[in-house]
Tab-separated table of C-alpha atoms (C1' of nucleotides) in Angstrom:
chain	number	residue	atom	x	y	z
A	28	MET	CA	168.264	21.748	139.128
A	29	VAL	CA	168.383	24.904	137.098
A	30	LYS	CA	165.019	26.428	136.278
A	31	ARG	CA	165.801	29.469	134.199
A	32	VAL	CA	168.698	29.757	131.803
A	33	PHE	CA	170.039	32.959	130.304
A	34	SER	CA	172.776	33.400	127.737
A	35	GLY	CA	173.846	35.989	125.209
A	36	ILE	CA	175.855	36.219	122.022
A	37	GLN	CA	177.244	39.266	120.282
A	38	PRO	CA	175.887	40.141	116.840
A	39	THR	CA	179.338	40.525	115.328
A	40	GLY	CA	180.254	38.872	112.091
A	41	THR	CA	179.149	35.343	111.498
A	42	MET	CA	178.733	32.396	113.777
A	43	HIS	CA	181.582	29.912	113.438
A	44	ILE	CA	181.764	26.245	114.302
A	45	GLY	CA	183.558	27.055	117.542
A	46	ASN	CA	180.509	29.060	118.647
A	47	TYR	CA	178.217	26.337	117.441
A	48	PHE	CA	179.842	23.333	119.069
A	49	GLY	CA	181.028	25.283	122.081
A	50	ALA	CA	177.871	27.162	122.969
A	51	ILE	CA	174.885	27.202	120.664
A	52	ARG	CA	174.448	23.446	120.507
A	53	ASN	CA	174.109	23.518	124.300
A	54	TRP	CA	171.634	26.357	124.105
A	55	VAL	CA	169.503	24.173	121.894
A	56	SER	CA	169.578	21.132	124.156
A	57	LEU	CA	168.992	23.169	127.310
A	58	GLN	CA	165.588	24.042	125.885
A	59	ASN	CA	164.521	20.558	126.946
A	60	GLU	CA	165.540	21.095	130.553
A	61	ALA	CA	164.716	24.660	131.540
A	62	ASP	CA	163.068	27.932	130.601
A	63	CYS	CA	165.591	29.526	128.308
A	64	ILE	CA	166.135	33.160	127.520
A	65	TYR	CA	168.582	33.887	124.736
A	66	CYS	CA	169.738	37.343	123.893
A	67	ILE	CA	171.572	38.980	121.015
A	68	VAL	CA	173.662	41.458	122.937
A	69	ASP	CA	173.956	44.548	120.790
A	70	TYR	CA	174.707	46.859	123.717
A	71	HIS	CA	177.781	44.756	124.324
A	72	ALA	CA	178.712	44.952	120.662
A	73	ILE	CA	179.147	48.735	120.763
A	74	THR	CA	181.862	48.564	123.412
A	75	ILE	CA	184.145	48.465	120.420
A	76	ASP	CA	183.783	50.424	117.195
A	77	VAL	CA	180.989	49.100	114.996
A	78	ASP	CA	179.265	50.404	111.901
A	79	PRO	CA	175.674	51.430	112.805
A	80	LYS	CA	174.449	50.384	109.370
A	81	GLU	CA	175.804	46.902	109.911
A	82	LEU	CA	174.845	46.434	113.534
A	83	ARG	CA	171.136	46.168	112.979
A	84	THR	CA	171.418	43.737	110.097
A	85	ALA	CA	174.018	41.774	112.034
A	86	SER	CA	171.558	41.358	114.895
A	87	GLN	CA	168.899	40.013	112.572
A	88	SER	CA	171.414	37.827	110.840
A	89	MET	CA	172.509	36.346	114.147
A	90	ALA	CA	168.854	35.709	114.986
A	91	LEU	CA	168.470	33.761	111.751
A	92	ASP	CA	171.595	31.780	112.556
A	93	LEU	CA	170.272	30.906	115.999
A	94	LEU	CA	166.854	29.912	114.737
A	95	ALA	CA	168.446	27.784	112.040
A	96	CYS	CA	170.570	26.051	114.667
A	97	GLY	CA	167.437	25.060	116.531
A	98	ILE	CA	166.541	27.807	118.977
A	99	ASP	CA	162.782	27.475	119.184
A	100	PRO	CA	160.907	30.747	119.746
A	101	GLU	CA	157.847	28.774	120.851
A	102	ARG	CA	159.671	27.299	123.815
A	103	SER	CA	162.341	29.919	124.499
A	104	ILE	CA	162.591	33.675	124.502
A	105	LEU	CA	164.857	35.054	121.797
A	106	PHE	CA	165.322	38.801	121.562
A	107	VAL	CA	167.687	41.683	120.926
A	108	GLN	CA	169.128	43.225	124.089
A	109	SER	CA	168.474	46.887	123.327
A	110	ASP	CA	164.798	46.136	122.704
A	111	VAL	CA	164.639	45.680	126.491
A	112	PRO	CA	166.455	48.810	127.654
A	113	THR	CA	165.893	48.140	131.361
A	114	HIS	CA	169.046	46.001	131.155
A	115	THR	CA	171.027	49.231	131.288
A	116	GLU	CA	169.018	50.626	134.176
A	117	LEU	CA	169.889	47.599	136.259
A	118	GLU	CA	173.471	47.905	135.069
A	119	TRP	CA	173.777	51.346	136.671
A	120	ILE	CA	172.494	50.055	139.970
A	121	PHE	CA	174.818	47.073	139.787
A	122	GLY	CA	177.662	49.406	138.908
A	123	CYS	CA	177.187	50.930	142.335
A	124	VAL	CA	177.689	47.615	144.088
A	125	THR	CA	180.649	46.562	141.937
A	126	SER	CA	184.162	47.279	143.055
A	127	TYR	CA	186.620	48.973	140.765
A	128	GLY	CA	189.254	46.468	141.784
A	129	ASP	CA	187.138	43.515	140.696
A	130	LEU	CA	186.612	45.054	137.282
A	131	SER	CA	190.243	45.889	136.737
A	132	ARG	CA	191.140	42.268	137.375
A	133	MET	CA	189.055	40.978	134.463
A	134	THR	CA	191.457	39.300	132.080
A	135	GLN	CA	189.204	39.755	129.085
A	136	PHE	CA	189.247	43.516	129.594
A	137	LYS	CA	193.010	43.483	129.775
A	138	ASP	CA	193.256	41.414	126.583
A	139	LYS	CA	190.807	43.512	124.620
A	140	SER	CA	192.010	46.889	125.798
A	141	ASP	CA	195.593	46.030	124.882
A	142	LYS	CA	194.492	45.521	121.299
A	143	GLN	CA	192.873	48.916	120.905
A	144	GLU	CA	194.007	52.503	120.996
A	145	PHE	CA	190.615	53.833	122.086
A	146	VAL	CA	189.471	52.035	125.218
A	147	SER	CA	185.890	52.894	126.117
A	148	ALA	CA	184.540	52.953	129.644
A	149	GLY	CA	181.875	50.582	128.317
A	150	LEU	CA	184.509	47.978	127.595
A	151	PHE	CA	185.564	48.266	131.209
A	152	THR	CA	182.060	47.998	132.659
A	153	TYR	CA	181.033	45.256	130.230
A	154	PRO	CA	180.841	42.553	132.933
A	155	ILE	CA	178.391	44.672	134.931
A	156	LEU	CA	176.002	44.786	131.998
A	157	GLN	CA	176.471	41.069	131.632
A	158	ALA	CA	175.444	40.586	135.267
A	159	ALA	CA	172.378	42.757	134.648
A	160	ASP	CA	171.471	40.713	131.552
A	161	ILE	CA	171.439	37.541	133.577
A	162	LEU	CA	169.968	38.761	136.821
A	163	ILE	CA	167.188	40.932	135.431
A	164	TYR	CA	165.575	37.590	134.556
A	165	ARG	CA	166.734	36.144	137.849
A	166	ALA	CA	168.273	33.320	135.845
A	167	ASP	CA	169.943	30.641	137.932
A	168	GLY	CA	171.873	28.919	135.162
A	169	VAL	CA	174.205	30.308	132.532
A	170	PRO	CA	175.840	28.145	129.877
A	171	VAL	CA	179.351	29.501	129.549
A	172	GLY	CA	182.623	28.738	127.918
A	173	GLU	CA	185.795	28.647	129.942
A	174	ASP	CA	186.644	32.222	129.020
A	175	GLN	CA	183.421	33.522	130.561
A	176	VAL	CA	183.696	31.777	133.928
A	177	GLN	CA	185.450	34.780	135.460
A	178	HIS	CA	182.701	37.146	134.326
A	179	LEU	CA	180.035	34.864	135.719
A	180	GLU	CA	181.888	34.731	139.002
A	181	LEU	CA	181.648	38.514	139.082
A	182	SER	CA	177.897	38.286	138.407
A	183	ARG	CA	177.587	36.055	141.444
A	184	ARG	CA	179.550	38.522	143.521
A	185	ILE	CA	177.330	41.359	142.350
A	186	ALA	CA	174.197	39.385	143.230
A	187	ARG	CA	175.638	38.595	146.655
A	188	ARG	CA	176.588	42.194	147.370
A	189	PHE	CA	173.231	43.514	146.188
A	190	ASN	CA	171.438	40.982	148.376
A	191	SER	CA	173.414	41.795	151.476
A	192	ARG	CA	172.957	45.516	150.990
A	193	PHE	CA	169.352	45.736	149.837
A	194	GLY	CA	167.828	42.439	150.857
A	195	GLU	CA	167.813	38.887	149.576
A	196	TYR	CA	166.485	39.053	146.032
A	197	PHE	CA	168.729	37.733	143.263
A	198	PRO	CA	169.792	34.102	142.858
A	199	GLU	CA	173.487	33.431	142.368
A	200	PRO	CA	173.617	32.114	138.809
A	201	GLU	CA	175.489	28.863	138.343
A	202	PRO	CA	177.760	28.187	135.399
A	203	ILE	CA	176.576	25.378	133.177
A	204	VAL	CA	179.749	23.977	131.692
A	205	ARG	CA	179.232	21.288	129.132
A	206	LYS	CA	181.867	18.924	127.892
A	207	GLY	CA	184.957	20.269	126.224
A	208	ALA	CA	184.338	21.626	122.777
A	209	ARG	CA	187.154	24.076	122.672
A	210	ILE	CA	187.780	24.222	118.979
A	211	MET	CA	191.076	25.704	117.921
A	212	SER	CA	191.984	27.766	114.890
A	213	LEU	CA	192.671	25.643	111.812
A	214	ALA	CA	195.584	27.820	110.755
A	215	ASP	CA	197.051	28.086	114.240
A	216	PRO	CA	195.906	25.164	116.383
A	217	THR	CA	197.525	26.602	119.493
A	218	SER	CA	194.995	29.428	119.728
A	219	LYS	CA	191.227	29.306	120.060
A	220	MET	CA	189.085	29.612	116.946
A	221	SER	CA	187.871	33.193	116.679
A	222	LYS	CA	186.603	35.683	114.170
A	223	SER	CA	189.009	38.399	115.147
A	224	ALA	CA	192.117	36.383	114.275
A	225	GLY	CA	191.183	36.515	110.600
A	226	GLU	CA	189.337	34.784	107.799
A	227	VAL	CA	191.584	31.709	107.581
A	228	HIS	CA	191.304	30.932	111.276
A	229	TYR	CA	187.641	30.013	111.497
A	230	VAL	CA	184.952	28.073	109.648
A	231	GLY	CA	181.630	29.889	109.433
A	232	VAL	CA	178.499	27.860	110.067
A	233	MET	CA	176.841	29.468	107.042
A	234	GLU	CA	179.911	29.424	104.837
A	235	PRO	CA	179.698	27.921	101.317
A	236	GLU	CA	180.730	24.299	101.073
A	237	THR	CA	183.646	24.935	98.723
A	238	SER	CA	185.101	27.457	101.113
A	239	ILE	CA	184.760	25.135	104.094
A	240	ARG	CA	186.414	22.306	102.181
A	241	LYS	CA	189.324	24.552	101.365
A	242	LYS	CA	189.793	25.669	104.955
A	243	VAL	CA	189.655	22.138	106.320
A	244	ARG	CA	192.104	20.953	103.670
A	245	SER	CA	194.432	23.811	104.626
A	246	ALA	CA	194.438	22.969	108.321
A	247	VAL	CA	197.864	22.728	109.886
A	248	THR	CA	198.895	19.171	110.753
A	249	ASP	CA	202.450	17.998	111.308
A	250	VAL	CA	205.461	16.673	109.452
A	251	GLY	CA	204.668	13.018	109.873
A	252	LEU	CA	203.812	10.496	112.453
A	253	GLU	CA	205.930	8.194	114.486
A	254	VAL	CA	203.842	5.224	115.475
A	255	GLY	CA	202.638	5.603	119.061
A	256	ALA	CA	203.415	9.300	119.293
A	257	ALA	CA	200.861	11.729	120.696
A	258	MET	CA	198.757	13.742	118.298
A	259	SER	CA	200.004	17.153	117.302
A	260	PRO	CA	197.669	20.036	118.216
A	261	GLY	CA	196.391	20.395	114.657
A	262	VAL	CA	195.544	16.725	114.286
A	263	ALA	CA	193.937	16.611	117.716
A	264	ASN	CA	191.825	19.599	116.734
A	265	LEU	CA	190.649	17.895	113.553
A	266	PHE	CA	189.739	14.834	115.566
A	267	GLU	CA	187.857	17.072	117.994
A	268	ILE	CA	185.827	18.585	115.185
A	269	LEU	CA	185.257	15.172	113.647
A	270	GLU	CA	184.114	13.770	116.955
A	271	LEU	CA	181.674	16.606	117.627
A	272	ALA	CA	180.265	16.374	114.127
A	273	CYS	CA	179.903	12.584	114.284
A	274	GLU	CA	178.186	12.872	117.632
A	275	SER	CA	175.695	15.348	116.187
A	276	VAL	CA	174.715	13.036	113.340
A	277	GLY	CA	174.819	9.854	115.415
A	278	ASP	CA	177.852	8.329	113.732
A	279	THR	CA	179.611	6.180	116.323
A	280	ALA	CA	181.984	4.148	114.155
A	281	THR	CA	184.056	6.627	112.198
A	282	VAL	CA	186.072	8.242	114.978
A	283	ALA	CA	187.123	4.922	116.493
A	284	GLU	CA	188.108	3.648	113.071
A	285	LEU	CA	190.296	6.648	112.282
A	286	LYS	CA	191.825	6.632	115.752
A	287	THR	CA	192.874	3.028	115.270
A	288	GLU	CA	194.441	3.929	111.953
A	289	PHE	CA	196.263	6.776	113.646
A	290	ALA	CA	197.561	4.503	116.409
A	291	ASP	CA	198.842	2.082	113.772
A	292	GLY	CA	200.522	4.926	111.957
A	293	LYS	CA	198.433	4.307	108.859
A	294	LEU	CA	196.230	7.359	108.888
A	295	LEU	CA	196.658	9.674	105.948
A	296	TYR	CA	195.862	13.248	106.950
A	297	SER	CA	194.161	13.864	103.641
A	298	ARG	CA	191.682	11.158	104.626
A	299	LEU	CA	191.219	12.643	108.108
A	300	LYS	CA	190.549	16.030	106.557
A	301	ASP	CA	188.154	14.757	103.931
A	302	THR	CA	186.216	12.717	106.482
A	303	THR	CA	186.060	15.640	108.894
A	304	PHE	CA	184.813	17.855	106.107
A	305	GLU	CA	182.109	15.345	105.099
A	306	ARG	CA	180.801	14.878	108.635
A	307	LEU	CA	180.945	18.584	109.313
A	308	MET	CA	178.849	19.251	106.241
A	309	ASP	CA	176.364	16.617	107.405
A	310	VAL	CA	175.837	18.834	110.435
A	311	LEU	CA	175.963	22.198	108.714
A	312	ARG	CA	173.997	21.459	105.540
A	313	PRO	CA	170.591	21.120	107.250
A	314	ILE	CA	171.312	24.231	109.310
A	315	GLN	CA	172.181	26.168	106.179
A	316	GLU	CA	169.036	24.954	104.424
A	317	ARG	CA	166.867	25.911	107.388
A	318	ARG	CA	168.494	29.298	107.522
A	319	ALA	CA	167.781	29.904	103.825
A	320	LYS	CA	164.092	29.075	104.366
A	321	LEU	CA	163.869	31.301	107.436
A	322	ALA	CA	165.480	34.179	105.601
A	323	ALA	CA	163.007	33.778	102.757
A	324	SER	CA	160.041	33.751	105.125
A	325	GLY	CA	161.039	37.247	106.226
A	326	ASN	CA	159.460	37.363	109.679
A	327	VAL	CA	162.537	37.516	111.924
A	328	VAL	CA	161.806	41.042	113.035
A	329	GLU	CA	158.331	40.097	114.277
A	330	LEU	CA	159.763	37.058	116.018
A	331	LEU	CA	162.368	39.153	117.799
A	332	GLN	CA	159.844	41.780	118.786
A	333	ALA	CA	157.515	39.156	120.185
A	334	GLY	CA	160.491	37.820	122.135
A	335	ALA	CA	161.265	41.310	123.405
A	336	ARG	CA	157.689	41.696	124.652
A	337	LYS	CA	157.958	38.485	126.653
A	338	ALA	CA	161.350	39.501	128.029
A	339	THR	CA	160.126	42.984	128.911
A	340	LYS	CA	157.335	41.539	131.011
A	341	ILE	CA	159.830	39.689	133.226
A	342	ALA	CA	162.433	42.461	133.263
A	343	SER	CA	159.942	45.174	134.158
A	344	ALA	CA	158.641	43.187	137.107
A	345	THR	CA	162.198	42.780	138.372
A	346	MET	CA	162.877	46.485	138.039
A	347	VAL	CA	159.773	47.419	140.052
A	348	ASP	CA	161.104	45.239	142.871
A	349	VAL	CA	164.632	46.560	142.539
A	350	ARG	CA	163.608	50.213	142.612
A	351	ARG	CA	161.582	49.547	145.724
A	352	LEU	CA	164.411	47.636	147.440
A	353	VAL	CA	166.966	50.309	146.631
A	354	GLY	CA	164.637	53.173	147.507
A	355	LEU	CA	164.619	54.773	144.080
A	356	GLY	CA	161.890	56.917	142.573
A	357	THR	CA	158.663	58.181	144.026
A	358	SER	CA	156.172	55.363	143.648
A	359	ALA	CA	156.148	52.515	146.100
B	3	A	C1'	189.595	75.456	129.233
B	4	G	C1'	195.079	75.296	128.123
B	5	G	C1'	199.805	72.707	126.580
B	6	C	C1'	202.657	68.693	124.060
B	7	C	C1'	202.785	64.437	120.655
B	8	C	C1'	200.737	61.169	116.844
B	9	G	C1'	197.648	59.669	112.156
B	10	U	C1'	201.347	56.311	105.525
B	11	A	C1'	198.923	48.889	102.690
B	12	G	C1'	194.683	44.392	106.802
B	13	C	C1'	198.883	44.946	111.064
B	14	U	C1'	203.862	47.073	112.712
B	15	C	C1'	206.470	50.833	110.738
B	16	A	C1'	210.183	53.307	106.709
B	17	A	C1'	210.690	57.280	103.006
B	18	U	C1'	217.617	62.035	103.072
B	19	U	C1'	217.597	69.648	102.206
B	20	G	C1'	210.338	69.381	99.451
B	21	G	C1'	212.018	65.333	93.900
B	22	C	C1'	209.019	58.265	90.940
B	23	A	C1'	205.211	55.985	98.183
B	24	G	C1'	208.588	51.253	100.386
B	25	A	C1'	209.829	46.897	103.823
B	26	G	C1'	208.473	43.009	107.251
B	27	C	C1'	204.274	40.210	108.769
B	28	A	C1'	199.353	38.888	107.037
B	29	U	C1'	196.485	37.799	102.260
B	30	C	C1'	196.034	35.389	97.172
B	31	C	C1'	198.374	32.097	93.219
B	32	G	C1'	202.278	28.444	92.143
B	33	A	C1'	206.303	24.706	93.608
B	34	C	C1'	207.227	21.049	97.532
B	35	U	C1'	203.741	17.743	100.684
B	36	C	C1'	199.328	11.706	101.564
B	37	C	C1'	196.943	16.818	103.261
B	38	A	C1'	198.897	20.883	105.399
B	39	A	C1'	202.774	23.720	107.878
B	40	A	C1'	207.723	25.495	107.325
B	41	U	C1'	210.655	26.874	103.022
B	42	C	C1'	211.222	28.749	97.976
B	43	G	C1'	209.056	31.507	93.626
B	44	G	C1'	205.374	35.013	92.020
B	45	A	C1'	201.063	38.425	92.507
B	46	A	C1'	197.858	41.739	94.597
B	47	G	C1'	197.267	45.425	98.057
B	48	G	C1'	197.367	53.039	99.038
B	49	U	C1'	191.467	59.085	98.822
B	50	C	C1'	199.706	59.169	102.642
B	51	G	C1'	193.015	60.886	108.373
B	52	G	C1'	189.511	64.994	105.514
B	53	G	C1'	189.462	69.895	103.225
B	54	G	C1'	192.098	74.232	101.711
B	55	G	C1'	196.868	76.840	100.705
B	56	U	C1'	202.366	77.694	99.278
B	57	U	C1'	205.398	75.478	95.228
B	58	C	C1'	207.469	73.710	88.630
B	59	G	C1'	206.747	69.745	92.247
B	60	A	C1'	203.932	68.234	99.073
B	61	G	C1'	203.667	62.030	102.912
B	62	C	C1'	207.170	66.112	104.323
B	63	C	C1'	205.986	73.354	104.752
B	64	C	C1'	201.394	76.686	106.257
B	65	C	C1'	195.949	77.040	107.700
B	66	U	C1'	191.700	74.385	109.180
B	67	C	C1'	188.629	70.309	110.598
B	68	C	C1'	188.316	65.097	112.308
B	69	G	C1'	190.328	61.101	115.151
B	70	G	C1'	193.747	59.152	118.944
B	71	G	C1'	197.522	59.440	123.113
B	72	C	C1'	199.832	62.093	127.279
B	73	C	C1'	199.873	66.300	130.811
B	74	U	C1'	197.782	70.653	133.505
B	75	G	C1'	193.508	73.380	135.085
B	76	C	C1'	188.213	73.895	136.231
B	77	C	C1'	183.410	71.885	137.529
B	78	A	C1'	180.620	67.875	139.551
RNA sequence: AGGCCCGUAGCUCAAUUGGCAGAGCAUCCGACUCCAAAUCGGAAGGUCGGGGGUUCGAGCCCCUCCGGGCCUGCCA
């Protein structure tokens, strides 16, 4: 049984429904099962080129998104990474127990570095900081998507190597993998929904209704259905979204109904799209309304700073232990 | 510290001896479609990395700065 959960999200752009159904929804429900620490990872964000003017507002905007989705600052700790700078101190120490070979095998580094002409050392050491983020709170559970499993495995390795070299101290964090929820791009259902692919590929959680309708209506389907044939990727993806949305609002009938129609070859895709859109909005509308209220209340910064104070307390205690174990500094 | 190469639309790249800045993909609108995709038709998109100079005229030549890549050296 996991006692302390840690997870982070980058403050880049807007949250999309892939983030929401894939990760954030789990963050919210995990609040009922464990002590949760959620972090907006702005140090990670600067591994690639970002506009300083936008970064700070993006962090606050992401905080609003998270709060609107149901992260509860009374029960959980929500803060901005760089407000607790000891993360980077632990990163250096971890960097010294991380092998170069392990890092160079990270597929996400290879993917990202291929797409850029300037490849920063920070992009390379990214997974070390991630390990520090998790372990500075000695978290034992980390909700992750499939793409992050490899990084978490490295975190476990780092914990193990630190422990064997300096003494048993860090837990090996376990991945918490919740059911499926790998939402694909609407415009290209063979690749995962992401912000970087472009505007038409994702649906933002806070996006205006008219815009969401348009994107759902424009989703790629297929040329027509033979009765009994398997779903094409685009149709399967729409069903996935529909199913997740229905589940969130407690609608148990609709998916089965449409699936029967599909099996009989009677399902019109326009109906599938319209229904998916309606259910999706049932989920997103309350989130959007909550977000508007939170934004108007104007106290996000205080909330985040209060979160940072709570996080600092835990992180600082860890660092006192770590410095002692490693033999750093002058004070015992 | 030295040497070589590069910077043009969101992306990949063209542009003859210095002579009207273009194409493909992506984007937007329309046609087709149950809805879309594909396809077809149309539209939009640019401080040619910045600044200075030569010239009737500079994306192209010269100077300078910025950014990026590769190589050598030095220090740790």
